[in-house]
PDB file of N, CA and C and ligand atoms in Angstrom:
ATOM      1  N   MET A   1      59.068 123.502 124.287  1.00  0.00           N
ATOM      2  CA  MET A   1      60.415 123.186 124.785  1.00  0.00           C
ATOM      3  C   MET A   1      60.794 121.745 124.425  1.00  0.00           C
ATOM      4  N   LYS A   2      59.858 120.849 124.612  1.00  0.00           N
ATOM      5  CA  LYS A   2      60.109 119.437 124.338  1.00  0.00           C
ATOM      6  C   LYS A   2      60.323 119.209 122.833  1.00  0.00           C
ATOM      7  N   LYS A   3      59.550 119.957 122.069  1.00  0.00           N
ATOM      8  CA  LYS A   3      59.617 119.857 120.618  1.00  0.00           C
ATOM      9  C   LYS A   3      61.004 120.280 120.110  1.00  0.00           C
ATOM     10  N   GLN A   4      61.544 121.311 120.758  1.00  0.00           N
ATOM     11  CA  GLN A   4      62.850 121.844 120.371  1.00  0.00           C
ATOM     12  C   GLN A   4      63.953 120.807 120.640  1.00  0.00           C
ATOM     13  N   LEU A   5      63.823 120.134 121.763  1.00  0.00           N
ATOM     14  CA  LEU A   5      64.794 119.108 122.141  1.00  0.00           C
ATOM     15  C   LEU A   5      64.792 117.972 121.125  1.00  0.00           C
ATOM     16  N   LEU A   6      63.600 117.655 120.688  1.00  0.00           N
ATOM     17  CA  LEU A   6      63.428 116.588 119.702  1.00  0.00           C
ATOM     18  C   LEU A   6      64.112 116.977 118.389  1.00  0.00           C
ATOM     19  N   LEU A   7      63.955 118.246 118.038  1.00  0.00           N
ATOM     20  CA  LEU A   7      64.546 118.761 116.810  1.00  0.00           C
ATOM     21  C   LEU A   7      66.070 118.713 116.879  1.00  0.00           C
ATOM     22  N   ILE A   8      66.601 119.062 118.064  1.00  0.00           N
ATOM     23  CA  ILE A   8      68.059 119.044 118.240  1.00  0.00           C
ATOM     24  C   ILE A   8      68.598 117.620 118.107  1.00  0.00           C
ATOM     25  N   SER A   9      67.921 116.694 118.769  1.00  0.00           N
ATOM     26  CA  SER A   9      68.414 115.313 118.687  1.00  0.00           C
ATOM     27  C   SER A   9      68.284 114.758 117.275  1.00  0.00           C
ATOM     28  N   PHE A  10      67.256 115.219 116.570  1.00  0.00           N
ATOM     29  CA  PHE A  10      67.084 114.786 115.185  1.00  0.00           C
ATOM     30  C   PHE A  10      68.205 115.333 114.304  1.00  0.00           C
ATOM     31  N   THR A  11      68.566 116.595 114.547  1.00  0.00           N
ATOM     32  CA  THR A  11      69.653 117.223 113.795  1.00  0.00           C
ATOM     33  C   THR A  11      70.970 116.495 114.072  1.00  0.00           C
ATOM     34  N   LEU A  12      71.194 116.159 115.352  1.00  0.00           N
ATOM     35  CA  LEU A  12      72.405 115.428 115.731  1.00  0.00           C
ATOM     36  C   LEU A  12      72.451 114.067 115.052  1.00  0.00           C
ATOM     37  N   PHE A  13      71.298 113.445 114.975  1.00  0.00           N
ATOM     38  CA  PHE A  13      71.191 112.146 114.328  1.00  0.00           C
ATOM     39  C   PHE A  13      71.589 112.262 112.852  1.00  0.00           C
ATOM     40  N   LEU A  14      71.062 113.289 112.198  1.00  0.00           N
ATOM     41  CA  LEU A  14      71.377 113.522 110.788  1.00  0.00           C
ATOM     42  C   LEU A  14      72.853 113.828 110.589  1.00  0.00           C
ATOM     43  N   ALA A  15      73.420 114.618 111.512  1.00  0.00           N
ATOM     44  CA  ALA A  15      74.824 115.008 111.425  1.00  0.00           C
ATOM     45  C   ALA A  15      75.711 113.784 111.540  1.00  0.00           C
ATOM     46  N   SER A  16      75.397 112.899 112.475  1.00  0.00           N
ATOM     47  CA  SER A  16      76.217 111.702 112.647  1.00  0.00           C
ATOM     48  C   SER A  16      76.064 110.771 111.451  1.00  0.00           C
ATOM     49  N   PHE A  17      74.886 110.791 110.874  1.00  0.00           N
ATOM     50  CA  PHE A  17      74.635 109.958 109.701  1.00  0.00           C
ATOM     51  C   PHE A  17      75.477 110.421 108.511  1.00  0.00           C
ATOM     52  N   SER A  18      75.503 111.729 108.286  1.00  0.00           N
ATOM     53  CA  SER A  18      76.271 112.244 107.160  1.00  0.00           C
ATOM     54  C   SER A  18      77.776 112.097 107.401  1.00  0.00           C
ATOM     55  N   LEU A  19      78.200 112.129 108.660  1.00  0.00           N
ATOM     56  CA  LEU A  19      79.608 111.924 108.988  1.00  0.00           C
ATOM     57  C   LEU A  19      80.031 110.511 108.610  1.00  0.00           C
ATOM     58  N   ASN A  20      79.171 109.569 108.913  1.00  0.00           N
ATOM     59  CA  ASN A  20      79.453 108.174 108.562  1.00  0.00           C
ATOM     60  C   ASN A  20      79.576 108.015 107.062  1.00  0.00           C
ATOM     61  N   GLY A  21      78.714 108.742 106.346  1.00  0.00           N
ATOM     62  CA  GLY A  21      78.740 108.688 104.894  1.00  0.00           C
ATOM     63  C   GLY A  21      80.070 109.165 104.345  1.00  0.00           C
ATOM     64  N   THR A  22      80.600 110.249 104.912  1.00  0.00           N
ATOM     65  CA  THR A  22      81.879 110.798 104.474  1.00  0.00           C
ATOM     66  C   THR A  22      82.995 109.797 104.742  1.00  0.00           C
ATOM     67  N   GLU A  23      82.922 109.165 105.890  1.00  0.00           N
ATOM     68  CA  GLU A  23      83.941 108.192 106.272  1.00  0.00           C
ATOM     69  C   GLU A  23      83.991 107.039 105.264  1.00  0.00           C
ATOM     70  N   ASN A  24      82.830 106.580 104.870  1.00  0.00           N
ATOM     71  CA  ASN A  24      82.764 105.489 103.903  1.00  0.00           C
ATOM     72  C   ASN A  24      83.342 105.902 102.560  1.00  0.00           C
ATOM     73  N   LYS A  25      83.093 107.148 102.171  1.00  0.00           N
ATOM     74  CA  LYS A  25      83.605 107.655 100.909  1.00  0.00           C
ATOM     75  C   LYS A  25      85.122 107.670 100.914  1.00  0.00           C
ATOM     76  N   ILE A  26      85.705 108.119 102.037  1.00  0.00           N
ATOM     77  CA  ILE A  26      87.163 108.176 102.164  1.00  0.00           C
ATOM     78  C   ILE A  26      87.730 106.757 102.059  1.00  0.00           C
ATOM     79  N   LYS A  27      87.080 105.838 102.732  1.00  0.00           N
ATOM     80  CA  LYS A  27      87.527 104.453 102.739  1.00  0.00           C
ATOM     81  C   LYS A  27      87.515 103.872 101.321  1.00  0.00           C
ATOM     82  N   SER A  28      86.446 104.110 100.586  1.00  0.00           N
ATOM     83  CA  SER A  28      86.368 103.528  99.248  1.00  0.00           C
ATOM     84  C   SER A  28      87.343 104.192  98.290  1.00  0.00           C
ATOM     85  N   SER A  29      87.616 105.486  98.471  1.00  0.00           N
ATOM     86  CA  SER A  29      88.574 106.140  97.589  1.00  0.00           C
ATOM     87  C   SER A  29      89.986 105.633  97.862  1.00  0.00           C
ATOM     88  N   THR A  30      90.267 105.236  99.107  1.00  0.00           N
ATOM     89  CA  THR A  30      91.563 104.645  99.436  1.00  0.00           C
ATOM     90  C   THR A  30      91.723 103.336  98.687  1.00  0.00           C
ATOM     91  N   GLN A  31      90.626 102.611  98.602  1.00  0.00           N
ATOM     92  CA  GLN A  31      90.642 101.330  97.905  1.00  0.00           C
ATOM     93  C   GLN A  31      90.946 101.494  96.420  1.00  0.00           C
ATOM     94  N   GLU A  32      90.628 102.661  95.875  1.00  0.00           N
ATOM     95  CA  GLU A  32      90.848 102.921  94.452  1.00  0.00           C
ATOM     96  C   GLU A  32      92.229 103.509  94.176  1.00  0.00           C
ATOM     97  N   THR A  33      92.984 103.787  95.230  1.00  0.00           N
ATOM     98  CA  THR A  33      94.313 104.359  95.065  1.00  0.00           C
ATOM     99  C   THR A  33      95.218 103.413  94.286  1.00  0.00           C
ATOM    100  N   LYS A  34      95.936 103.970  93.332  1.00  0.00           N
ATOM    101  CA  LYS A  34      96.832 103.150  92.529  1.00  0.00           C
ATOM    102  C   LYS A  34      98.142 102.897  93.271  1.00  0.00           C
ATOM    103  N   VAL A  35      98.549 101.658  93.253  1.00  0.00           N
ATOM    104  CA  VAL A  35      99.807 101.265  93.879  1.00  0.00           C
ATOM    105  C   VAL A  35     100.586 100.381  92.898  1.00  0.00           C
ATOM    106  N   THR A  36     101.853 100.171  93.181  1.00  0.00           N
ATOM    107  CA  THR A  36     102.663  99.315  92.312  1.00  0.00           C
ATOM    108  C   THR A  36     103.002  98.029  93.045  1.00  0.00           C
ATOM    109  N   ILE A  37     102.825  96.928  92.367  1.00  0.00           N
ATOM    110  CA  ILE A  37     103.217  95.649  92.957  1.00  0.00           C
ATOM    111  C   ILE A  37     104.210  94.958  92.027  1.00  0.00           C
ATOM    112  N   CYS A  38     104.948  94.039  92.602  1.00  0.00           N
ATOM    113  CA  CYS A  38     105.835  93.191  91.818  1.00  0.00           C
ATOM    114  C   CYS A  38     105.146  91.837  91.748  1.00  0.00           C
ATOM    115  N   THR A  39     105.044  91.282  90.545  1.00  0.00           N
ATOM    116  CA  THR A  39     104.328  90.014  90.399  1.00  0.00           C
ATOM    117  C   THR A  39     105.216  88.803  90.712  1.00  0.00           C
ATOM    118  N   GLY A  40     106.463  89.053  91.051  1.00  0.00           N
ATOM    119  CA  GLY A  40     107.381  87.958  91.405  1.00  0.00           C
ATOM    120  C   GLY A  40     106.906  87.174  92.624  1.00  0.00           C
ATOM    121  N   ASN A  41     107.299  85.916  92.695  1.00  0.00           N
ATOM    122  CA  ASN A  41     106.843  85.030  93.765  1.00  0.00           C
ATOM    123  C   ASN A  41     107.241  85.478  95.164  1.00  0.00           C
ATOM    124  N   SER A  42     108.419  86.079  95.277  1.00  0.00           N
ATOM    125  CA  SER A  42     108.907  86.434  96.603  1.00  0.00           C
ATOM    126  C   SER A  42     108.396  87.791  97.093  1.00  0.00           C
ATOM    127  N   ALA A  43     107.701  88.522  96.236  1.00  0.00           N
ATOM    128  CA  ALA A  43     107.212  89.849  96.615  1.00  0.00           C
ATOM    129  C   ALA A  43     106.033  89.737  97.581  1.00  0.00           C
ATOM    130  N   THR A  44     106.026  90.591  98.590  1.00  0.00           N
ATOM    131  CA  THR A  44     104.938  90.551  99.576  1.00  0.00           C
ATOM    132  C   THR A  44     104.326  91.921  99.815  1.00  0.00           C
ATOM    133  N   LYS A  45     104.911  92.957  99.200  1.00  0.00           N
ATOM    134  CA  LYS A  45     104.475  94.332  99.491  1.00  0.00           C
ATOM    135  C   LYS A  45     103.873  95.032  98.277  1.00  0.00           C
ATOM    136  N   TYR A  46     103.105  96.070  98.571  1.00  0.00           N
ATOM    137  CA  TYR A  46     102.698  96.986  97.507  1.00  0.00           C
ATOM    138  C   TYR A  46     103.270  98.347  97.785  1.00  0.00           C
ATOM    139  N   HIS A  47     103.522  99.094  96.734  1.00  0.00           N
ATOM    140  CA  HIS A  47     104.261 100.339  96.839  1.00  0.00           C
ATOM    141  C   HIS A  47     103.482 101.544  96.346  1.00  0.00           C
ATOM    142  N   LYS A  48     103.744 102.656  97.022  1.00  0.00           N
ATOM    143  CA  LYS A  48     103.114 103.928  96.706  1.00  0.00           C
ATOM    144  C   LYS A  48     103.611 104.434  95.357  1.00  0.00           C
ATOM    145  N   THR A  49     104.869 104.180  95.070  1.00  0.00           N
ATOM    146  CA  THR A  49     105.494 104.646  93.840  1.00  0.00           C
ATOM    147  C   THR A  49     106.308 103.528  93.195  1.00  0.00           C
ATOM    148  N   ASN A  50     106.378 103.529  91.865  1.00  0.00           N
ATOM    149  CA  ASN A  50     107.167 102.492  91.182  1.00  0.00           C
ATOM    150  C   ASN A  50     108.657 102.783  91.233  1.00  0.00           C
ATOM    151  N   LYS A  51     109.022 103.908  91.854  1.00  0.00           N
ATOM    152  CA  LYS A  51     110.431 104.256  91.991  1.00  0.00           C
ATOM    153  C   LYS A  51     110.997 103.806  93.341  1.00  0.00           C
ATOM    154  N   CYS A  52     110.171 103.166  94.136  1.00  0.00           N
ATOM    155  CA  CYS A  52     110.610 102.719  95.456  1.00  0.00           C
ATOM    156  C   CYS A  52     111.765 101.725  95.354  1.00  0.00           C
ATOM    157  N   ARG A  53     112.740 101.873  96.249  1.00  0.00           N
ATOM    158  CA  ARG A  53     113.890 100.964  96.195  1.00  0.00           C
ATOM    159  C   ARG A  53     113.525  99.546  96.618  1.00  0.00           C
ATOM    160  N   GLY A  54     112.383  99.404  97.240  1.00  0.00           N
ATOM    161  CA  GLY A  54     111.900  98.074  97.595  1.00  0.00           C
ATOM    162  C   GLY A  54     111.583  97.240  96.358  1.00  0.00           C
ATOM    163  N   LEU A  55     111.407  97.909  95.232  1.00  0.00           N
ATOM    164  CA  LEU A  55     111.101  97.216  93.974  1.00  0.00           C
ATOM    165  C   LEU A  55     112.359  96.804  93.210  1.00  0.00           C
ATOM    166  N   ASN A  56     113.505  97.258  93.684  1.00  0.00           N
ATOM    167  CA  ASN A  56     114.757  96.927  92.990  1.00  0.00           C
ATOM    168  C   ASN A  56     115.011  95.429  92.933  1.00  0.00           C
ATOM    169  N   ALA A  57     114.573  94.747  93.961  1.00  0.00           N
ATOM    170  CA  ALA A  57     114.800  93.298  94.041  1.00  0.00           C
ATOM    171  C   ALA A  57     113.737  92.503  93.284  1.00  0.00           C
ATOM    172  N   CYS A  58     112.805  93.215  92.675  1.00  0.00           N
ATOM    173  CA  CYS A  58     111.700  92.554  91.977  1.00  0.00           C
ATOM    174  C   CYS A  58     112.189  91.690  90.819  1.00  0.00           C
ATOM    175  N   LYS A  59     111.799  90.432  90.856  1.00  0.00           N
ATOM    176  CA  LYS A  59     112.233  89.486  89.810  1.00  0.00           C
ATOM    177  C   LYS A  59     111.156  89.340  88.726  1.00  0.00           C
ATOM    178  N   GLY A  60     109.973  89.730  89.041  1.00  0.00           N
ATOM    179  CA  GLY A  60     108.867  89.598  88.093  1.00  0.00           C
ATOM    180  C   GLY A  60     108.587  90.906  87.387  1.00  0.00           C
ATOM    181  N   GLU A  61     107.342  91.090  87.064  1.00  0.00           N
ATOM    182  CA  GLU A  61     106.894  92.267  86.347  1.00  0.00           C
ATOM    183  C   GLU A  61     106.347  93.277  87.347  1.00  0.00           C
ATOM    184  N   LYS A  62     106.590  94.554  87.089  1.00  0.00           N
ATOM    185  CA  LYS A  62     106.005  95.589  87.941  1.00  0.00           C
ATOM    186  C   LYS A  62     104.650  95.949  87.364  1.00  0.00           C
ATOM    187  N   LYS A  63     103.667  95.997  88.220  1.00  0.00           N
ATOM    188  CA  LYS A  63     102.307  96.194  87.755  1.00  0.00           C
ATOM    189  C   LYS A  63     101.614  97.279  88.583  1.00  0.00           C
ATOM    190  N   THR A  64     100.881  98.164  87.915  1.00  0.00           N
ATOM    191  CA  THR A  64     100.120  99.184  88.629  1.00  0.00           C
ATOM    192  C   THR A  64      98.688  98.685  88.806  1.00  0.00           C
ATOM    193  N   VAL A  65      98.267  98.574  90.050  1.00  0.00           N
ATOM    194  CA  VAL A  65      96.921  98.083  90.363  1.00  0.00           C
ATOM    195  C   VAL A  65      96.300  98.978  91.432  1.00  0.00           C
ATOM    196  N   THR A  66      95.023  98.778  91.730  1.00  0.00           N
ATOM    197  CA  THR A  66      94.413  99.531  92.823  1.00  0.00           C
ATOM    198  C   THR A  66      94.809  98.844  94.138  1.00  0.00           C
ATOM    199  N   MET A  67      94.694  99.588  95.223  1.00  0.00           N
ATOM    200  CA  MET A  67      95.051  99.074  96.537  1.00  0.00           C
ATOM    201  C   MET A  67      94.228  97.811  96.861  1.00  0.00           C
ATOM    202  N   LYS A  68      92.990  97.829  96.399  1.00  0.00           N
ATOM    203  CA  LYS A  68      92.088  96.698  96.616  1.00  0.00           C
ATOM    204  C   LYS A  68      92.640  95.439  95.942  1.00  0.00           C
ATOM    205  N   GLU A  69      93.091  95.607  94.707  1.00  0.00           N
ATOM    206  CA  GLU A  69      93.660  94.477  93.965  1.00  0.00           C
ATOM    207  C   GLU A  69      94.947  93.985  94.621  1.00  0.00           C
ATOM    208  N   ALA A  70      95.762  94.949  95.068  1.00  0.00           N
ATOM    209  CA  ALA A  70      97.020  94.596  95.724  1.00  0.00           C
ATOM    210  C   ALA A  70      96.751  93.729  96.950  1.00  0.00           C
ATOM    211  N   GLU A  71      95.681  94.067  97.679  1.00  0.00           N
ATOM    212  CA  GLU A  71      95.313  93.283  98.856  1.00  0.00           C
ATOM    213  C   GLU A  71      94.828  91.890  98.458  1.00  0.00           C
ATOM    214  N   LYS A  72      94.194  91.807  97.301  1.00  0.00           N
ATOM    215  CA  LYS A  72      93.762  90.502  96.785  1.00  0.00           C
ATOM    216  C   LYS A  72      94.968  89.626  96.454  1.00  0.00           C
ATOM    217  N   TRP A  73      96.040  90.284  96.055  1.00  0.00           N
ATOM    218  CA  TRP A  73      97.286  89.576  95.746  1.00  0.00           C
ATOM    219  C   TRP A  73      97.995  89.153  97.040  1.00  0.00           C
ATOM    220  N   GLY A  74      97.452  89.598  98.150  1.00  0.00           N
ATOM    221  CA  GLY A  74      98.038  89.274  99.453  1.00  0.00           C
ATOM    222  C   GLY A  74      99.191  90.183  99.835  1.00  0.00           C
ATOM    223  N   ARG A  75      99.249  91.327  99.171  1.00  0.00           N
ATOM    224  CA  ARG A  75     100.332  92.272  99.454  1.00  0.00           C
ATOM    225  C   ARG A  75      99.988  93.165 100.639  1.00  0.00           C
ATOM    226  N   THR A  76     101.014  93.549 101.371  1.00  0.00           N
ATOM    227  CA  THR A  76     100.844  94.505 102.468  1.00  0.00           C
ATOM    228  C   THR A  76     101.663  95.757 102.157  1.00  0.00           C
ATOM    229  N   LYS A  77     101.391  96.824 102.908  1.00  0.00           N
ATOM    230  CA  LYS A  77     102.080  98.097 102.680  1.00  0.00           C
ATOM    231  C   LYS A  77     103.595  97.979 102.820  1.00  0.00           C
ATOM    232  N   CYS A  78     104.302  98.583 101.881  1.00  0.00           N
ATOM    233  CA  CYS A  78     105.758  98.608 101.948  1.00  0.00           C
ATOM    234  C   CYS A  78     106.184  99.577 103.042  1.00  0.00           C
ATOM    235  N   LYS A  79     107.141  99.154 103.866  1.00  0.00           N
ATOM    236  CA  LYS A  79     107.570 100.007 104.985  1.00  0.00           C
ATOM    237  C   LYS A  79     108.441 101.159 104.526  1.00  0.00           C
ATOM    238  N   ILE A  80     108.985 101.059 103.324  1.00  0.00           N
ATOM    239  CA  ILE A  80     109.857 102.129 102.821  1.00  0.00           C
ATOM    240  C   ILE A  80     109.031 103.308 102.319  1.00  0.00           C
ATOM    241  N   CYS A  81     108.065 103.055 101.473  1.00  0.00           N
ATOM    242  CA  CYS A  81     107.282 104.182 100.935  1.00  0.00           C
ATOM    243  C   CYS A  81     106.044 104.538 101.758  1.00  0.00           C
ATOM    244  N   TYR A  82     105.658 103.711 102.712  1.00  0.00           N
ATOM    245  CA  TYR A  82     104.550 104.082 103.599  1.00  0.00           C
ATOM    246  C   TYR A  82     105.069 104.277 105.022  1.00  0.00           C
ATOM    247  N   LYS A  83     105.938 105.232 105.175  1.00  0.00           N
ATOM    248  CA  LYS A  83     106.478 105.523 106.520  1.00  0.00           C
ATOM    249  C   LYS A  83     105.369 106.058 107.396  1.00  0.00           C
ATOM    250  N   GLN A  84     105.322 105.591 108.642  1.00  0.00           N
ATOM    251  CA  GLN A  84     104.232 106.040 109.532  1.00  0.00           C
ATOM    252  C   GLN A  84     104.581 107.280 110.319  1.00  0.00           C
TER     253      GLN A  84
HETATM  254 ZN1   ZN B 101     107.955 100.643  98.612  1.00  0.00          ZN
END
């Protein structure tokens, strides 16, 4: 009986471990998502699509980068194309 309990807790441990692994995978794939940024000085957002009207005011160059790179540029999510 005791042995069985140990096995169950071990299985639960493994299950939670693999769940964490999946979570990390999702997180890293989000980081690889391509977004569009404007390289202009006044731009502060990154966009899901290069057709976003938030890019109309862009004075610089439109550039496709990963979400990770966009964050390095100090960009935050555009409220127009990332509606919550
Ligand atoms: Zn946008």
